[in-house]
Tab-separated table of C-alpha atoms in Angstrom:
chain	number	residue	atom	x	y	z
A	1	UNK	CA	-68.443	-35.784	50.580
A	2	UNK	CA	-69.609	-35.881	47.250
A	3	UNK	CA	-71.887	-32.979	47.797
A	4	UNK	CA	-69.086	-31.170	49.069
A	5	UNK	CA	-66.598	-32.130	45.776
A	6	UNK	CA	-69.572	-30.821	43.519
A	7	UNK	CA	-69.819	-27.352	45.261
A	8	UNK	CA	-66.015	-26.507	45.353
A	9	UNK	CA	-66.054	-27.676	41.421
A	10	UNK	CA	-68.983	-25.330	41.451
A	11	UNK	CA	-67.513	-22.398	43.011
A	12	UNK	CA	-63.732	-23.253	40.846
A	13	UNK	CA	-65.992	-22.484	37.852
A	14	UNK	CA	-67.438	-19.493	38.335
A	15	UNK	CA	-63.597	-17.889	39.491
A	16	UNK	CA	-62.308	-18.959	36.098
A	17	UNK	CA	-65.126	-17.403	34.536
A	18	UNK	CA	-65.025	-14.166	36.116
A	19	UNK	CA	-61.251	-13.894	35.650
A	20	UNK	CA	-61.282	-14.835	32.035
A	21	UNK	CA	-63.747	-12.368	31.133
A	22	UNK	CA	-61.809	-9.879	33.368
A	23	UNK	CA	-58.404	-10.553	31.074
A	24	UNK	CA	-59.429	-8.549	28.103
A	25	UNK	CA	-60.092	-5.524	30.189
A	26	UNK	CA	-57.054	-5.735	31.888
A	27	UNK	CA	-54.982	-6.492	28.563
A	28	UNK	CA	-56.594	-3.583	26.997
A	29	UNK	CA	-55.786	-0.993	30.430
A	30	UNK	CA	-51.794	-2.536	29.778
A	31	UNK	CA	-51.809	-1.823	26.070
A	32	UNK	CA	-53.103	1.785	26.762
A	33	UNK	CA	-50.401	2.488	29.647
A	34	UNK	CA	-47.349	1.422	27.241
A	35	UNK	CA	-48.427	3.401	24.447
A	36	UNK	CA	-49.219	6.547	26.830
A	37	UNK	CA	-45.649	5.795	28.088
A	38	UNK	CA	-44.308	5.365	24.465
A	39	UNK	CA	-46.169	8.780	23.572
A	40	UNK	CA	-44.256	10.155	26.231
A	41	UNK	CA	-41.201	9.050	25.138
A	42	UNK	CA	-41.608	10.404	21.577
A	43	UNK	CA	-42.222	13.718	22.704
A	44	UNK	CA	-38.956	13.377	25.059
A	45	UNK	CA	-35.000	14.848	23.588
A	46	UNK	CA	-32.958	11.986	24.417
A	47	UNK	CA	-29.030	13.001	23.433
A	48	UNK	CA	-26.681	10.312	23.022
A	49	UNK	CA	-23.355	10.763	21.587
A	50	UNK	CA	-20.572	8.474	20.493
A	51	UNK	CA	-18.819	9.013	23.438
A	52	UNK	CA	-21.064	8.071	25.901
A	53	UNK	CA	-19.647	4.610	24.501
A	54	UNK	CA	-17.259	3.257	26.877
A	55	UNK	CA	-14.098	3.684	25.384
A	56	UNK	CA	-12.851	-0.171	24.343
A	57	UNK	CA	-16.443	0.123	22.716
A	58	UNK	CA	-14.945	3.396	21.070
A	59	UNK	CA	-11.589	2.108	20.261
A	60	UNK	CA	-13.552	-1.102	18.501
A	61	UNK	CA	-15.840	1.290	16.314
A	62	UNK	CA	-13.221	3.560	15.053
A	63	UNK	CA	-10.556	0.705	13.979
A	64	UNK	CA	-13.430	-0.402	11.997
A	65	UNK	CA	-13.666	2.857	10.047
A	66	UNK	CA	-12.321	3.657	6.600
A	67	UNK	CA	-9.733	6.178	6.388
A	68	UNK	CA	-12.460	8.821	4.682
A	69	UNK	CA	-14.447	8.320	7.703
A	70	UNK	CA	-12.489	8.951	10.047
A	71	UNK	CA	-11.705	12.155	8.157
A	72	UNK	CA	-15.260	13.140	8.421
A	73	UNK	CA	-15.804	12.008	11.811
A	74	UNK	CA	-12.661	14.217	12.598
A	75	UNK	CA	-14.871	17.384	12.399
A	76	UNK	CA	-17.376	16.886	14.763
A	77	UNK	CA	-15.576	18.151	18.056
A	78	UNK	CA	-11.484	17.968	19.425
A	79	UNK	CA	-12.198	14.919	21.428
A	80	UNK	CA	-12.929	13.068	18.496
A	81	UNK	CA	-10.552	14.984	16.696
A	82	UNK	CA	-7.675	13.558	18.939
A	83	UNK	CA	-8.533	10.017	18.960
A	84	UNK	CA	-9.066	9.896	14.828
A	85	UNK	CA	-5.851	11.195	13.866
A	86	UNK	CA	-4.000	9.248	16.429
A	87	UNK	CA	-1.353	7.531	14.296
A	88	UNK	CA	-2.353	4.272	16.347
A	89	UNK	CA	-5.566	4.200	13.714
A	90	UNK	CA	-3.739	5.378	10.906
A	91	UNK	CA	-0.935	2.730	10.989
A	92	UNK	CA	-3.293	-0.172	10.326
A	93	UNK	CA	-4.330	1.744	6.866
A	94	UNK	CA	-0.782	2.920	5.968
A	95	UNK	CA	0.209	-0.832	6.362
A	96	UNK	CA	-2.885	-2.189	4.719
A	97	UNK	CA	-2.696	0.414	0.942
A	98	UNK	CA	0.566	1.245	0.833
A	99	UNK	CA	3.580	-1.149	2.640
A	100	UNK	CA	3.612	-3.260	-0.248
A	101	UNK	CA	5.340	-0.192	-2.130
A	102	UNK	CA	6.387	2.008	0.144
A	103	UNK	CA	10.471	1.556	0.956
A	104	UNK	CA	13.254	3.897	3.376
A	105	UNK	CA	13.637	5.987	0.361
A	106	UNK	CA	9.904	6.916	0.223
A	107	UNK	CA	9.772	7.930	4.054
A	108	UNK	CA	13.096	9.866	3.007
A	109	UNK	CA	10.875	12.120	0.728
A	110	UNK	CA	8.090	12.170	3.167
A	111	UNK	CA	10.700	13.778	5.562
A	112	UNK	CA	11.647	15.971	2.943
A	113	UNK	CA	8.159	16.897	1.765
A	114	UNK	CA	7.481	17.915	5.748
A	115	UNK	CA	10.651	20.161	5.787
A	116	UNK	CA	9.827	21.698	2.595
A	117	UNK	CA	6.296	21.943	4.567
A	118	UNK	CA	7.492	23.653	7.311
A	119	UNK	CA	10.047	26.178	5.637
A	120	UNK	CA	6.782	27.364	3.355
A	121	UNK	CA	5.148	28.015	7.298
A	122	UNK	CA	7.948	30.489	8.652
A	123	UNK	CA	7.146	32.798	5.110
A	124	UNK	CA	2.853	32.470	4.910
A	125	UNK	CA	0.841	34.621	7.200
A	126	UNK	CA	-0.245	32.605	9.956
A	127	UNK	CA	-3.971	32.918	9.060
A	128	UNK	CA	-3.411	31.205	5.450
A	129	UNK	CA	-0.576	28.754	6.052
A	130	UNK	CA	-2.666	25.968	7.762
A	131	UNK	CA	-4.568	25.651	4.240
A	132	UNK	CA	-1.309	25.943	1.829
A	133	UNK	CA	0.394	23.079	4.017
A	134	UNK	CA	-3.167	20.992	3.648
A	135	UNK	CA	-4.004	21.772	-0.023
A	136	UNK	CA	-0.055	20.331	-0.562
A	137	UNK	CA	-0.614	17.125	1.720
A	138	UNK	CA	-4.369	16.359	1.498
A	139	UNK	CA	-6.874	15.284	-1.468
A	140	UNK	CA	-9.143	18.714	-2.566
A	141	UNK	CA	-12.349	16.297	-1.282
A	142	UNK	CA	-11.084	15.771	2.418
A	143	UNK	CA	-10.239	19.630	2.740
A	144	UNK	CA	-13.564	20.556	1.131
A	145	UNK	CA	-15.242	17.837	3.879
A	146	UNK	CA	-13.379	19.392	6.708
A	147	UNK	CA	-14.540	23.052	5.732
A	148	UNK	CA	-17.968	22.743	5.258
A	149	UNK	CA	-18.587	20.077	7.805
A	150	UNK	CA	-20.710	21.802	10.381
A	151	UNK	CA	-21.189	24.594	8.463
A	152	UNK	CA	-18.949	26.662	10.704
A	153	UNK	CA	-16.300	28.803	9.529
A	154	UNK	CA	-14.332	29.609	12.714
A	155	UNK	CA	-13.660	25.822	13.124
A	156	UNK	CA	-11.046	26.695	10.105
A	157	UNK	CA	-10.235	29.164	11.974
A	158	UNK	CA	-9.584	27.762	15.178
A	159	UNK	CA	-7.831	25.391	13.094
A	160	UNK	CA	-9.225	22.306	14.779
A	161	UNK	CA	-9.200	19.733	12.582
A	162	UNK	CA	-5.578	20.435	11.160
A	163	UNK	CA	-3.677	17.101	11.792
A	164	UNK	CA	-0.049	17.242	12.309
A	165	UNK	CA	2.319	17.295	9.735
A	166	UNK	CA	4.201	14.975	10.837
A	167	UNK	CA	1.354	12.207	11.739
A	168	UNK	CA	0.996	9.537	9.069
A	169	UNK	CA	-2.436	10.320	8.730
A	170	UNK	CA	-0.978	13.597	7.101
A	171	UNK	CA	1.598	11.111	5.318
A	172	UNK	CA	-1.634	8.469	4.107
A	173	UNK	CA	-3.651	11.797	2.868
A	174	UNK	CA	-0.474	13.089	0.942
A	175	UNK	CA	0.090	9.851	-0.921
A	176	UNK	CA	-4.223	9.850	-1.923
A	177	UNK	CA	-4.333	13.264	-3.121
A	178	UNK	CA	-1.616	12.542	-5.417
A	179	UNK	CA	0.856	15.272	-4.421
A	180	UNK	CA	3.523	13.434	-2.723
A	181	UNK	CA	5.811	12.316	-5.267
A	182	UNK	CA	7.235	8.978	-3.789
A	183	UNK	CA	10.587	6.465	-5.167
A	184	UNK	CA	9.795	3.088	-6.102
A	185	UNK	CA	10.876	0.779	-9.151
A	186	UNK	CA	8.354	-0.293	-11.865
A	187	UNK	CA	8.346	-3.754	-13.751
A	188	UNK	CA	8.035	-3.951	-17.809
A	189	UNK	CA	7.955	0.126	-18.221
A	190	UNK	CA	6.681	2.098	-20.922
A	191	UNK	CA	3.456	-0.036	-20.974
A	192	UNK	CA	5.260	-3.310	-21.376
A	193	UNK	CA	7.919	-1.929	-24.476
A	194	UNK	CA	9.639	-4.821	-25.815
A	195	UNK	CA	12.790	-3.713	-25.017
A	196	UNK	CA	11.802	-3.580	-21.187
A	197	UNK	CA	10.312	-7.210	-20.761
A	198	UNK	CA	11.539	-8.757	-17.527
A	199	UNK	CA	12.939	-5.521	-15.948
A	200	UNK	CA	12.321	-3.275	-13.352
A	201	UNK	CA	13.149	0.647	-13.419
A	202	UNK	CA	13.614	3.361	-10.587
A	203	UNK	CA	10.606	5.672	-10.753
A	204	UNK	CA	9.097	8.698	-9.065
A	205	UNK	CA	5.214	7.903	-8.469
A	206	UNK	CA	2.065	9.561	-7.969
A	207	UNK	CA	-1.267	7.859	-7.127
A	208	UNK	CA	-4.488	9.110	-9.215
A	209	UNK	CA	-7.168	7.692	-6.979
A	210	UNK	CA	-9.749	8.411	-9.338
A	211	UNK	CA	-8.296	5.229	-11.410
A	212	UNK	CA	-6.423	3.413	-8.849
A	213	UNK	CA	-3.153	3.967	-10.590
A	214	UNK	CA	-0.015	5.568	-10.743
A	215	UNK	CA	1.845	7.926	-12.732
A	216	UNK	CA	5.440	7.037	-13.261
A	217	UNK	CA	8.677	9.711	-13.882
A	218	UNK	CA	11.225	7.567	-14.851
A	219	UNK	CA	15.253	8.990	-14.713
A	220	UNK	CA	16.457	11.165	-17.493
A	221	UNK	CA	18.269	8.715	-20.285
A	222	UNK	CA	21.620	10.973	-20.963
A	223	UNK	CA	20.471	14.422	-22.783
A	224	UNK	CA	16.863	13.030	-23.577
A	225	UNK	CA	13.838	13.937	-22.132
A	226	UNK	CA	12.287	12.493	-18.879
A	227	UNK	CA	10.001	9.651	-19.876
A	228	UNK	CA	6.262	9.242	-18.428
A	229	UNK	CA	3.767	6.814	-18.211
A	230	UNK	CA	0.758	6.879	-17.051
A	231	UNK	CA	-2.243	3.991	-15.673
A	232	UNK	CA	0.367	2.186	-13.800
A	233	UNK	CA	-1.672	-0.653	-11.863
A	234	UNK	CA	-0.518	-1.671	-8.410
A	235	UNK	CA	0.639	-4.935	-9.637
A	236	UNK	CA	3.577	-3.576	-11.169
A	237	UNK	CA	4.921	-1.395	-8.641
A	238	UNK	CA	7.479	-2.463	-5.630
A	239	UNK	CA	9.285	-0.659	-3.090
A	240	UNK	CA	13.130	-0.427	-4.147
A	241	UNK	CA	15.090	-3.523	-2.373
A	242	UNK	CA	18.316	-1.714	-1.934
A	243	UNK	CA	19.396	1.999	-1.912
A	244	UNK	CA	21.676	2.054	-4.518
A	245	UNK	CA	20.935	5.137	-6.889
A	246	UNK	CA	19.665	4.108	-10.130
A	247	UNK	CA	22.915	5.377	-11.927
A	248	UNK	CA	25.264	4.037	-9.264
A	249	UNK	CA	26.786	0.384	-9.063
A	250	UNK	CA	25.523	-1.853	-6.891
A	251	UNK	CA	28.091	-3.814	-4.671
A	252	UNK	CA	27.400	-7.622	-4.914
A	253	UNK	CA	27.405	-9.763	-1.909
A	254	UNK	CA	26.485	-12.779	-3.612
A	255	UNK	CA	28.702	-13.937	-6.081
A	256	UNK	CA	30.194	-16.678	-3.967
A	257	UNK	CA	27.217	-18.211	-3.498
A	258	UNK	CA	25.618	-18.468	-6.372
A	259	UNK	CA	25.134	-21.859	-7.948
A	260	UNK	CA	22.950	-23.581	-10.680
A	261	UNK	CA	19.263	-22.791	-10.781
A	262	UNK	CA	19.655	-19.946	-8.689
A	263	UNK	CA	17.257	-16.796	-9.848
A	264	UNK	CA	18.974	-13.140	-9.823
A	265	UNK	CA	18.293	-9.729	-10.977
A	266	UNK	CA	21.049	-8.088	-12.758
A	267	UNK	CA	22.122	-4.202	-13.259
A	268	UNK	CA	22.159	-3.496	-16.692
A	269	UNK	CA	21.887	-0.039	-18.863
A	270	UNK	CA	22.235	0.276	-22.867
A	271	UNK	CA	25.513	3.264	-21.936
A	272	UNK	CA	27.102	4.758	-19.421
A	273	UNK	CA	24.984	7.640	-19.522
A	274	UNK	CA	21.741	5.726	-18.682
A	275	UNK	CA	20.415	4.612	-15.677
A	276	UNK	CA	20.375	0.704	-14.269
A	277	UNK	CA	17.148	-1.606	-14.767
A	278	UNK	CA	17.293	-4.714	-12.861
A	279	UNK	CA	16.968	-7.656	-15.046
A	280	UNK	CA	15.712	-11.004	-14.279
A	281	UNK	CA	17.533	-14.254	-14.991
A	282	UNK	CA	18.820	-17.670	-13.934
A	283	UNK	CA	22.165	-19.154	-12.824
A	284	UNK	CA	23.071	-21.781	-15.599
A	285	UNK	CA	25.386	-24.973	-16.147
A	286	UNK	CA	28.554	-24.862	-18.241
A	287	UNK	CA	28.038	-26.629	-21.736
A	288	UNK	CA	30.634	-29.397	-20.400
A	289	UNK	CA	28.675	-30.244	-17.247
A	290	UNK	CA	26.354	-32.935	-17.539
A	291	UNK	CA	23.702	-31.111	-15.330
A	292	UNK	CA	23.429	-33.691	-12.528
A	293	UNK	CA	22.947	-32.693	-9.080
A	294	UNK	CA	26.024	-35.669	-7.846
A	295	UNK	CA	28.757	-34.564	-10.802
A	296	UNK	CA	28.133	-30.774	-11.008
A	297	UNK	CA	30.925	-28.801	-10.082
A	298	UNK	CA	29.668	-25.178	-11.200
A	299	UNK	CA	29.510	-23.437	-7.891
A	300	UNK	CA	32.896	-24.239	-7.539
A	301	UNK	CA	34.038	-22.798	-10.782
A	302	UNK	CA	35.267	-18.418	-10.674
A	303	UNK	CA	33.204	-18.164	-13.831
A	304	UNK	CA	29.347	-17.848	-13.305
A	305	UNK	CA	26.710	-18.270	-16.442
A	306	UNK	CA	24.232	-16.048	-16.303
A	307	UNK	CA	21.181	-17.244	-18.472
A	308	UNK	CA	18.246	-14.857	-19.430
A	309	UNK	CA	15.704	-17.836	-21.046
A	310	UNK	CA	13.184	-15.158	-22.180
A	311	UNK	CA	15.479	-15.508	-24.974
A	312	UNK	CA	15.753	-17.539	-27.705
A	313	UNK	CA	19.013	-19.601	-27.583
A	314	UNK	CA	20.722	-18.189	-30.622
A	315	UNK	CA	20.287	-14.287	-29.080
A	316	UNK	CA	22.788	-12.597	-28.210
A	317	UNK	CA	20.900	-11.495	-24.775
A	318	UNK	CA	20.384	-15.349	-23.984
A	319	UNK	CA	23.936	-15.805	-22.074
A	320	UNK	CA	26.852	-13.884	-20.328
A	321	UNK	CA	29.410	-15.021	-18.108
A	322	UNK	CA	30.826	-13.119	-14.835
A	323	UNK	CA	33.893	-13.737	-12.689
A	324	UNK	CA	32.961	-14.381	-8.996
A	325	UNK	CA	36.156	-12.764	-7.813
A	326	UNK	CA	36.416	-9.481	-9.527
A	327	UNK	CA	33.055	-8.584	-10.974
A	328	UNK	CA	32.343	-4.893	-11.251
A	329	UNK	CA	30.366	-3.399	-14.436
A	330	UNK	CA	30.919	-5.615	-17.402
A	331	UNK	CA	29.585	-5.059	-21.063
A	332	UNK	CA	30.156	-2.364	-24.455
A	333	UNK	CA	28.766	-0.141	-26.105
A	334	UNK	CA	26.815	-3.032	-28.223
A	335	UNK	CA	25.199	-4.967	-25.224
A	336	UNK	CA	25.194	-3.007	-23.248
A	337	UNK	CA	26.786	-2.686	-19.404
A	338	UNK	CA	26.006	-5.772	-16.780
A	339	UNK	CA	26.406	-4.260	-13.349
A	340	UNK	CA	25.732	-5.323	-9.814
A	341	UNK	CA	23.870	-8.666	-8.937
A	342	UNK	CA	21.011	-9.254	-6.272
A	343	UNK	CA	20.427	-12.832	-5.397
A	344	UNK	CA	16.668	-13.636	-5.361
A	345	UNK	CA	15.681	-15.086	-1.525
A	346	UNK	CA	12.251	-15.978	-1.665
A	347	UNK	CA	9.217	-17.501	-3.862
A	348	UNK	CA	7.274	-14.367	-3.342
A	349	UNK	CA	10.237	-12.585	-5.037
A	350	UNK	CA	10.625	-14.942	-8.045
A	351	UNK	CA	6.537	-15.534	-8.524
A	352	UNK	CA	6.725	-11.267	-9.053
A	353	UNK	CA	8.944	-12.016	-11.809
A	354	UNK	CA	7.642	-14.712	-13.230
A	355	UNK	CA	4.123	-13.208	-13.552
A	356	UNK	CA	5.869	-11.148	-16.569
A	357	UNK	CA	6.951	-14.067	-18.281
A	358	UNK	CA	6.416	-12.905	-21.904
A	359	UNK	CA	3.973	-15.135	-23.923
A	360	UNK	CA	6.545	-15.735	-26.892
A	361	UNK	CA	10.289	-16.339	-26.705
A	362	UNK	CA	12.182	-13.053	-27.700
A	363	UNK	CA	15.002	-12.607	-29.799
């Protein structure tokens, strides 16, 4: 038996030795197969296009894509073309720039701009009106981008990457290029003037995306000139918060419940010939009440203080009192006119305002 044990240990040797030095030779015949086959598939034309993803896989990748984008990627074929101007895409950026400052009144003009869009179609020659109604609604770089991409002149022609005028990715390229002209209200105007501290004024807008600003129209004052401004920053800017024209009275619906530390923006122009500003203020105590929670009997009163502490206490902009009852416009030709009254709902509404607080008191 031990005989035996030796010459299988014998023969177990020799196997492993052959294989071993056998390995190399087949290691090296493996590495020369998968680089013929890698050579082969070098010199092969494999094609594969974005829309040989399946199409959740497609949805994913173009949610994730800026707005410019999925301008660009709009050139490359109508398939494409279809799914990148689909407003479903175009919502989520709308929302994302511009709902912050973007009110009824600004889809009014939007409506307006596409009518005015359309009449200017019935008079141009059908060959030139697709690029008059772009160059109006689009920035100069996405137009230039959808001509030249391709290199292919008859795509213009064919007009295939024309989105609709009514789509709101027509709507989100009018507002970037700057042409739209869109109602919203600005705070401190005139670059923070003094005289405007703690208001907001109606504006018309226009974005300059080169700076990430706006430029502001503001309404005429009487016989005097309209007044601009320009390098608006976002932070200033808010979509109007009620329709009211900016020479019109607003209609209060609040004067019966305001009490005592309640925050309000006010109506109030220099004359009758100007325009409202809403003005930022505070609901205050009479002198006689002793200010307690328990023993105040304000809200109860007809008369309402109206405190603007931005103030100093001895100006004559610090106080004025309303009656709940019959308040319309109130004020002279000294102070001015006090008109309709907003009540202030939320903090997100009275952080806005405070974020102007002036550094000093003002008289």
């Amino acid at each position: 038996m031990h005989c035996l044990f030796i010459s299988l240990l014998s023969l177990v040797s020799i196997f492993t030795t052959q294989v071993l030095d056998l390995f190399p030779k087949m290691l090296n015949k493996l590495k020369c197969t998968v680089k013929v086959e890698e050579k082969a598939l070098a010199n092969m034309e494999i094609e594969v296009s974005i829309l040989d993803l399946p199409e959740l896989a497609l949805e994913i990748v173009l949610e994730k894509l800026p707005p410019d984008s999925l301008t660009n990627l709009a050139c490359v074929c109508t398939s494409l073309r279809e799914r990148c101007t689909s407003n479903y895409l175009w919502e989520r950026h709308m929302k994302e720039k511009w709902s912050s400052i973007l009110g009824e009144s600004a889809t009014k003009e939007w409506e307006l701009h596409i009518k005015h869009l359309m009449d200017t179609k019935e008079k141009n020659s059908k060959e030139k009106n697709w690029m008059v109604s772009l160059a109006c609604a689009w920035p100069i770089s996405w137009i230039r981008s959808l001509i030249e991409c391709g290199g292919d002149n008859k795509l213009v022609n064919r007009n295939l990457h024309q989105p609709e005028m009514s789509s709101i990715m027509s709507f989100y390229g009018a507002l970037e290029s700057g042409k739209l002209w869109f109602p919203a209200q600005v705070f401190n105007r005139e670059n923070g003037h003094v005289g405007f501290v703690l208001s907001c004024y109606d504006a018309h807008l226009s974005y300059d995306r080169h700076t990430n600003t706006f430029f502001a129209r503001y309404p005429p004052h009487g016989t005097k000139p309209v007044k601009t401004e320009d390098g608006v920053k976002w932070d200033r800017v808010r979509a109007p918060l009620v329709s009211t024209p900016s020479h019109d009275l607003h209609i209060s619906d609040c004067l019966k419940d305001l009490r005592p530390g309640d925050h309000f923006e006010i109506q109030w122009r220099k004359n009758k010939e100007f325009p409202y500003g809403w003005w930022y203020g505070v609901v205050g105590h009479f002198e006689t009440c002793n200010q307690t929670e328990h023993f105040c009997r304000c809200h109860e009163d007809d008369i309402v203080v109206l405190e603007f502490k931005q103030y100093s206490r001895g100006s004559r902009w610090r106080q004025m009192v309303i009656r709940r009852k019959d308040h319309r416009e109130k004020g002279n030709a000294t102070d001015g006119f006090y008109g309709g009254i907003r009540k202030l709902k939320t903090d997100d509404e009275i952080k806005m305002w405070r974020r102007f607080w002036p550094v000093e008191v003002l008289e």
